[in-house]
Amino acid sequence: KEFYHSPIKYAANKNNQEILNLLMSQEQFEIEEECFKDCKKLKHITIPSSVVSIGRNSFVFSMIYLP
């Protein structure tokens, strides 16, 4: 069975900050549900104003804490 991983999920799992920044610099961007789930390598993220929504459990079991 094949699993689809979005580009942002793939970049987060590889801790590729440059790709994350590029993807989130789009005019309108949505952080999908469970997008950063289990991304233990990712230690910080800057969420720009271009992000229009953040899906449920986007950062569950990751090293990212959102207040």
mmCIF file of N, CA, C and O in Angstrom:
data_model
loop_
_atom_site.group_PDB
_atom_site.id
_atom_site.type_symbol
_atom_site.label_atom_id
_atom_site.label_comp_id
_atom_site.label_asym_id
_atom_site.label_seq_id
_atom_site.Cartn_x
_atom_site.Cartn_y
_atom_site.Cartn_z
ATOM 1 N N LYS A 1 0.850 -1.185 0.000
ATOM 2 C CA LYS A 1 0.000 0.000 0.000
ATOM 3 C C LYS A 1 0.890 1.241 0.000
ATOM 4 O O LYS A 1 1.804 1.360 0.790
ATOM 5 N N GLU A 2 0.603 2.176 -0.885
ATOM 6 C CA GLU A 2 1.365 3.409 -0.971
ATOM 7 C C GLU A 2 0.760 4.487 -0.087
ATOM 8 O O GLU A 2 -0.450 4.559 0.070
ATOM 9 N N PHE A 3 1.623 5.306 0.465
ATOM 10 C CA PHE A 3 1.177 6.419 1.289
ATOM 11 C C PHE A 3 1.625 7.711 0.639
ATOM 12 O O PHE A 3 2.745 7.806 0.145
ATOM 13 N N TYR A 4 0.748 8.694 0.641
ATOM 14 C CA TYR A 4 1.084 10.009 0.095
ATOM 15 C C TYR A 4 1.629 10.877 1.218
ATOM 16 O O TYR A 4 1.029 10.970 2.284
ATOM 17 N N HIS A 5 2.773 11.473 1.004
ATOM 18 C CA HIS A 5 3.323 12.454 1.934
ATOM 19 C C HIS A 5 3.417 13.772 1.191
ATOM 20 O O HIS A 5 4.062 13.856 0.146
ATOM 21 N N SER A 6 2.773 14.781 1.740
ATOM 22 C CA SER A 6 2.820 16.092 1.111
ATOM 23 C C SER A 6 4.250 16.610 1.131
ATOM 24 O O SER A 6 5.075 16.180 1.941
ATOM 25 N N PRO A 7 4.577 17.545 0.242
ATOM 26 C CA PRO A 7 5.932 18.104 0.211
ATOM 27 C C PRO A 7 6.367 18.691 1.560
ATOM 28 O O PRO A 7 7.512 18.542 1.962
ATOM 29 N N ILE A 8 5.443 19.341 2.254
ATOM 30 C CA ILE A 8 5.832 19.942 3.539
ATOM 31 C C ILE A 8 6.094 18.863 4.590
ATOM 32 O O ILE A 8 7.020 18.966 5.384
ATOM 33 N N LYS A 9 5.312 17.813 4.586
ATOM 34 C CA LYS A 9 5.534 16.700 5.524
ATOM 35 C C LYS A 9 6.881 16.037 5.239
ATOM 36 O O LYS A 9 7.655 15.743 6.147
ATOM 37 N N TYR A 10 7.185 15.834 3.981
ATOM 38 C CA TYR A 10 8.450 15.230 3.595
ATOM 39 C C TYR A 10 9.625 16.116 4.028
ATOM 40 O O TYR A 10 10.596 15.640 4.608
ATOM 41 N N ALA A 11 9.527 17.415 3.757
ATOM 42 C CA ALA A 11 10.591 18.351 4.132
ATOM 43 C C ALA A 11 10.765 18.401 5.649
ATOM 44 O O ALA A 11 11.889 18.446 6.153
ATOM 45 N N ALA A 12 9.669 18.380 6.383
ATOM 46 C CA ALA A 12 9.744 18.414 7.843
ATOM 47 C C ALA A 12 10.409 17.154 8.383
ATOM 48 O O ALA A 12 11.241 17.223 9.286
ATOM 49 N N ASN A 13 10.060 16.015 7.839
ATOM 50 C CA ASN A 13 10.671 14.766 8.292
ATOM 51 C C ASN A 13 12.168 14.725 8.018
ATOM 52 O O ASN A 13 12.926 14.093 8.745
ATOM 53 N N LYS A 14 12.597 15.396 6.964
ATOM 54 C CA LYS A 14 14.026 15.446 6.617
ATOM 55 C C LYS A 14 14.723 16.645 7.259
ATOM 56 O O LYS A 14 15.909 16.852 7.050
ATOM 57 N N ASN A 15 13.965 17.433 8.021
ATOM 58 C CA ASN A 15 14.483 18.632 8.674
ATOM 59 C C ASN A 15 15.105 19.589 7.656
ATOM 60 O O ASN A 15 16.144 20.184 7.899
ATOM 61 N N ASN A 16 14.465 19.737 6.518
ATOM 62 C CA ASN A 16 14.953 20.602 5.448
ATOM 63 C C ASN A 16 14.314 21.986 5.595
ATOM 64 O O ASN A 16 13.254 22.263 5.030
ATOM 65 N N GLN A 17 14.966 22.841 6.351
ATOM 66 C CA GLN A 17 14.420 24.158 6.667
ATOM 67 C C GLN A 17 14.248 25.029 5.426
ATOM 68 O O GLN A 17 13.293 25.788 5.331
ATOM 69 N N GLU A 18 15.153 24.927 4.461
ATOM 70 C CA GLU A 18 15.053 25.755 3.256
ATOM 71 C C GLU A 18 13.781 25.433 2.467
ATOM 72 O O GLU A 18 13.087 26.332 1.995
ATOM 73 N N ILE A 19 13.486 24.155 2.321
ATOM 74 C CA ILE A 19 12.270 23.755 1.593
ATOM 75 C C ILE A 19 11.025 24.167 2.377
ATOM 76 O O ILE A 19 10.056 24.665 1.801
ATOM 77 N N LEU A 20 11.050 23.995 3.691
ATOM 78 C CA LEU A 20 9.908 24.434 4.509
ATOM 79 C C LEU A 20 9.659 25.927 4.325
ATOM 80 O O LEU A 20 8.518 26.353 4.142
ATOM 81 N N ASN A 21 10.720 26.712 4.379
ATOM 82 C CA ASN A 21 10.580 28.163 4.202
ATOM 83 C C ASN A 21 10.034 28.505 2.823
ATOM 84 O O ASN A 21 9.174 29.380 2.686
ATOM 85 N N LEU A 22 10.525 27.819 1.806
ATOM 86 C CA LEU A 22 10.047 28.058 0.443
ATOM 87 C C LEU A 22 8.563 27.716 0.317
ATOM 88 O O LEU A 22 7.775 28.494 -0.211
ATOM 89 N N LEU A 23 8.169 26.559 0.832
ATOM 90 C CA LEU A 23 6.765 26.146 0.730
ATOM 91 C C LEU A 23 5.845 27.097 1.486
ATOM 92 O O LEU A 23 4.775 27.456 1.004
ATOM 93 N N MET A 24 6.279 27.543 2.652
ATOM 94 C CA MET A 24 5.424 28.414 3.452
ATOM 95 C C MET A 24 5.487 29.864 3.008
ATOM 96 O O MET A 24 4.769 30.688 3.538
ATOM 97 N N SER A 25 6.313 30.175 2.034
ATOM 98 C CA SER A 25 6.358 31.548 1.533
ATOM 99 C C SER A 25 5.332 31.789 0.424
ATOM 100 O O SER A 25 5.246 32.892 -0.109
ATOM 101 N N GLN A 26 4.575 30.777 0.086
ATOM 102 C CA GLN A 26 3.543 30.929 -0.933
ATOM 103 C C GLN A 26 2.507 31.954 -0.474
ATOM 104 O O GLN A 26 2.356 32.204 0.723
ATOM 105 N N GLU A 27 1.784 32.522 -1.420
ATOM 106 C CA GLU A 27 0.828 33.587 -1.102
ATOM 107 C C GLU A 27 -0.196 33.152 -0.060
ATOM 108 O O GLU A 27 -0.506 33.891 0.868
ATOM 109 N N GLN A 28 -0.752 31.974 -0.222
ATOM 110 C CA GLN A 28 -1.665 31.406 0.770
ATOM 111 C C GLN A 28 -1.266 29.962 0.977
ATOM 112 O O GLN A 28 -1.067 29.217 0.029
ATOM 113 N N PHE A 29 -1.150 29.575 2.225
ATOM 114 C CA PHE A 29 -0.636 28.256 2.536
ATOM 115 C C PHE A 29 -1.432 27.664 3.691
ATOM 116 O O PHE A 29 -1.776 28.365 4.634
ATOM 117 N N GLU A 30 -1.711 26.392 3.600
ATOM 118 C CA GLU A 30 -2.444 25.695 4.658
ATOM 119 C C GLU A 30 -1.559 24.595 5.237
ATOM 120 O O GLU A 30 -0.982 23.796 4.504
ATOM 121 N N ILE A 31 -1.425 24.598 6.546
ATOM 122 C CA ILE A 31 -0.727 23.505 7.214
ATOM 123 C C ILE A 31 -1.777 22.439 7.474
ATOM 124 O O ILE A 31 -2.696 22.638 8.260
ATOM 125 N N GLU A 32 -1.643 21.341 6.758
ATOM 126 C CA GLU A 32 -2.678 20.313 6.804
ATOM 127 C C GLU A 32 -2.690 19.533 8.116
ATOM 128 O O GLU A 32 -1.748 19.586 8.901
ATOM 129 N N GLU A 33 -3.772 18.827 8.324
ATOM 130 C CA GLU A 33 -3.957 18.005 9.516
ATOM 131 C C GLU A 33 -2.802 17.015 9.673
ATOM 132 O O GLU A 33 -2.398 16.368 8.705
ATOM 133 N N GLU A 34 -2.256 16.957 10.876
ATOM 134 C CA GLU A 34 -1.146 16.056 11.222
ATOM 135 C C GLU A 34 0.094 16.254 10.350
ATOM 136 O O GLU A 34 0.909 15.353 10.194
ATOM 137 N N CYS A 35 0.249 17.433 9.816
ATOM 138 C CA CYS A 35 1.344 17.726 8.890
ATOM 139 C C CYS A 35 2.720 17.481 9.505
ATOM 140 O O CYS A 35 3.603 16.925 8.862
ATOM 141 N N PHE A 36 2.920 17.888 10.741
ATOM 142 C CA PHE A 36 4.217 17.737 11.396
ATOM 143 C C PHE A 36 4.193 16.632 12.456
ATOM 144 O O PHE A 36 5.061 16.587 13.320
ATOM 145 N N LYS A 37 3.231 15.757 12.380
ATOM 146 C CA LYS A 37 3.116 14.667 13.344
ATOM 147 C C LYS A 37 4.399 13.834 13.353
ATOM 148 O O LYS A 37 4.911 13.455 12.303
ATOM 149 N N ASP A 38 4.904 13.589 14.537
ATOM 150 C CA ASP A 38 6.107 12.766 14.744
ATOM 151 C C ASP A 38 7.376 13.349 14.143
ATOM 152 O O ASP A 38 8.350 12.629 13.964
ATOM 153 N N CYS A 39 7.401 14.625 13.818
ATOM 154 C CA CYS A 39 8.612 15.245 13.252
ATOM 155 C C CYS A 39 9.534 15.650 14.397
ATOM 156 O O CYS A 39 9.581 16.808 14.798
ATOM 157 N N LYS A 40 10.253 14.705 14.906
ATOM 158 C CA LYS A 40 11.110 14.929 16.065
ATOM 159 C C LYS A 40 12.393 15.692 15.710
ATOM 160 O O LYS A 40 13.016 16.284 16.557
ATOM 161 N N LYS A 41 12.784 15.690 14.438
ATOM 162 C CA LYS A 41 13.992 16.401 14.020
ATOM 163 C C LYS A 41 13.774 17.909 13.941
ATOM 164 O O LYS A 41 14.701 18.681 14.087
ATOM 165 N N LEU A 42 12.556 18.309 13.686
ATOM 166 C CA LEU A 42 12.241 19.731 13.535
ATOM 167 C C LEU A 42 12.140 20.367 14.912
ATOM 168 O O LEU A 42 11.312 19.978 15.718
ATOM 169 N N LYS A 43 13.011 21.331 15.198
ATOM 170 C CA LYS A 43 13.075 21.944 16.530
ATOM 171 C C LYS A 43 12.354 23.285 16.610
ATOM 172 O O LYS A 43 11.936 23.699 17.670
ATOM 173 N N HIS A 44 12.250 24.003 15.499
ATOM 174 C CA HIS A 44 11.542 25.283 15.500
ATOM 175 C C HIS A 44 10.942 25.536 14.123
ATOM 176 O O HIS A 44 11.373 24.973 13.129
ATOM 177 N N ILE A 45 9.943 26.389 14.127
ATOM 178 C CA ILE A 45 9.282 26.755 12.879
ATOM 179 C C ILE A 45 8.729 28.164 13.047
ATOM 180 O O ILE A 45 8.272 28.541 14.128
ATOM 181 N N THR A 46 8.815 28.945 12.003
ATOM 182 C CA THR A 46 8.213 30.272 11.983
ATOM 183 C C THR A 46 7.003 30.196 11.073
ATOM 184 O O THR A 46 7.118 29.833 9.906
ATOM 185 N N ILE A 47 5.857 30.503 11.628
ATOM 186 C CA ILE A 47 4.615 30.430 10.855
ATOM 187 C C ILE A 47 4.324 31.835 10.313
ATOM 188 O O ILE A 47 3.996 32.738 11.073
ATOM 189 N N PRO A 48 4.471 32.012 8.995
ATOM 190 C CA PRO A 48 4.272 33.344 8.407
ATOM 191 C C PRO A 48 2.791 33.702 8.286
ATOM 192 O O PRO A 48 1.907 32.842 8.425
ATOM 193 N N SER A 49 2.535 34.947 8.003
ATOM 194 C CA SER A 49 1.153 35.418 7.862
ATOM 195 C C SER A 49 0.465 34.827 6.633
ATOM 196 O O SER A 49 -0.751 34.901 6.505
ATOM 197 N N SER A 50 1.229 34.216 5.733
ATOM 198 C CA SER A 50 0.633 33.592 4.547
ATOM 199 C C SER A 50 -0.099 32.292 4.874
ATOM 200 O O SER A 50 -0.869 31.792 4.061
ATOM 201 N N VAL A 51 0.113 31.773 6.087
ATOM 202 C CA VAL A 51 -0.589 30.555 6.504
ATOM 203 C C VAL A 51 -2.021 30.937 6.858
ATOM 204 O O VAL A 51 -2.252 31.737 7.758
ATOM 205 N N VAL A 52 -2.969 30.375 6.124
ATOM 206 C CA VAL A 52 -4.374 30.740 6.310
ATOM 207 C C VAL A 52 -5.099 29.801 7.272
ATOM 208 O O VAL A 52 -6.132 30.156 7.818
ATOM 209 N N SER A 53 -4.550 28.596 7.471
ATOM 210 C CA SER A 53 -5.157 27.682 8.440
ATOM 211 C C SER A 53 -4.137 26.635 8.883
ATOM 212 O O SER A 53 -3.186 26.328 8.163
ATOM 213 N N ILE A 54 -4.366 26.144 10.089
ATOM 214 C CA ILE A 54 -3.532 25.083 10.644
ATOM 215 C C ILE A 54 -4.471 23.946 11.020
ATOM 216 O O ILE A 54 -5.394 24.124 11.819
ATOM 217 N N GLY A 55 -4.241 22.793 10.409
ATOM 218 C CA GLY A 55 -5.110 21.643 10.628
ATOM 219 C C GLY A 55 -4.979 21.057 12.026
ATOM 220 O O GLY A 55 -4.011 21.303 12.749
ATOM 221 N N ARG A 56 -5.955 20.275 12.365
ATOM 222 C CA ARG A 56 -6.014 19.629 13.669
ATOM 223 C C ARG A 56 -4.823 18.689 13.865
ATOM 224 O O ARG A 56 -4.425 17.984 12.947
ATOM 225 N N ASN A 57 -4.272 18.695 15.051
ATOM 226 C CA ASN A 57 -3.147 17.821 15.419
ATOM 227 C C ASN A 57 -1.937 17.990 14.511
ATOM 228 O O ASN A 57 -1.171 17.053 14.318
ATOM 229 N N SER A 58 -1.744 19.176 13.967
ATOM 230 C CA SER A 58 -0.642 19.404 13.036
ATOM 231 C C SER A 58 0.725 19.169 13.653
ATOM 232 O O SER A 58 1.663 18.805 12.966
ATOM 233 N N PHE A 59 0.849 19.378 14.948
ATOM 234 C CA PHE A 59 2.155 19.264 15.599
ATOM 235 C C PHE A 59 2.176 18.190 16.683
ATOM 236 O O PHE A 59 3.081 18.175 17.516
ATOM 237 N N VAL A 60 1.235 17.282 16.654
ATOM 238 C CA VAL A 60 1.155 16.233 17.679
ATOM 239 C C VAL A 60 2.388 15.324 17.608
ATOM 240 O O VAL A 60 2.875 15.007 16.534
ATOM 241 N N PHE A 61 2.919 14.990 18.759
ATOM 242 C CA PHE A 61 4.102 14.123 18.895
ATOM 243 C C PHE A 61 5.334 14.685 18.197
ATOM 244 O O PHE A 61 6.206 13.948 17.775
ATOM 245 N N SER A 62 5.398 16.010 18.062
ATOM 246 C CA SER A 62 6.575 16.645 17.468
ATOM 247 C C SER A 62 7.299 17.401 18.575
ATOM 248 O O SER A 62 6.874 17.406 19.724
ATOM 249 N N MET A 63 8.379 18.035 18.212
ATOM 250 C CA MET A 63 9.135 18.833 19.177
ATOM 251 C C MET A 63 8.673 20.299 19.171
ATOM 252 O O MET A 63 9.252 21.140 19.821
ATOM 253 N N ILE A 64 7.619 20.589 18.413
ATOM 254 C CA ILE A 64 7.101 21.955 18.284
ATOM 255 C C ILE A 64 5.970 22.152 19.284
ATOM 256 O O ILE A 64 5.057 21.329 19.388
ATOM 257 N N TYR A 65 6.018 23.246 20.002
ATOM 258 C CA TYR A 65 4.950 23.604 20.933
ATOM 259 C C TYR A 65 4.338 24.920 20.492
ATOM 260 O O TYR A 65 5.045 25.905 20.308
ATOM 261 N N LEU A 66 3.037 24.914 20.314
ATOM 262 C CA LEU A 66 2.315 26.152 19.986
ATOM 263 C C LEU A 66 1.512 26.572 21.203
ATOM 264 O O LEU A 66 0.717 25.793 21.726
ATOM 265 N N PRO A 67 1.727 27.796 21.658
ATOM 266 C CA PRO A 67 0.966 28.272 22.842
ATOM 267 C C PRO A 67 -0.496 28.469 22.516
ATOM 268 O O PRO A 67 -0.911 28.587 21.424
#
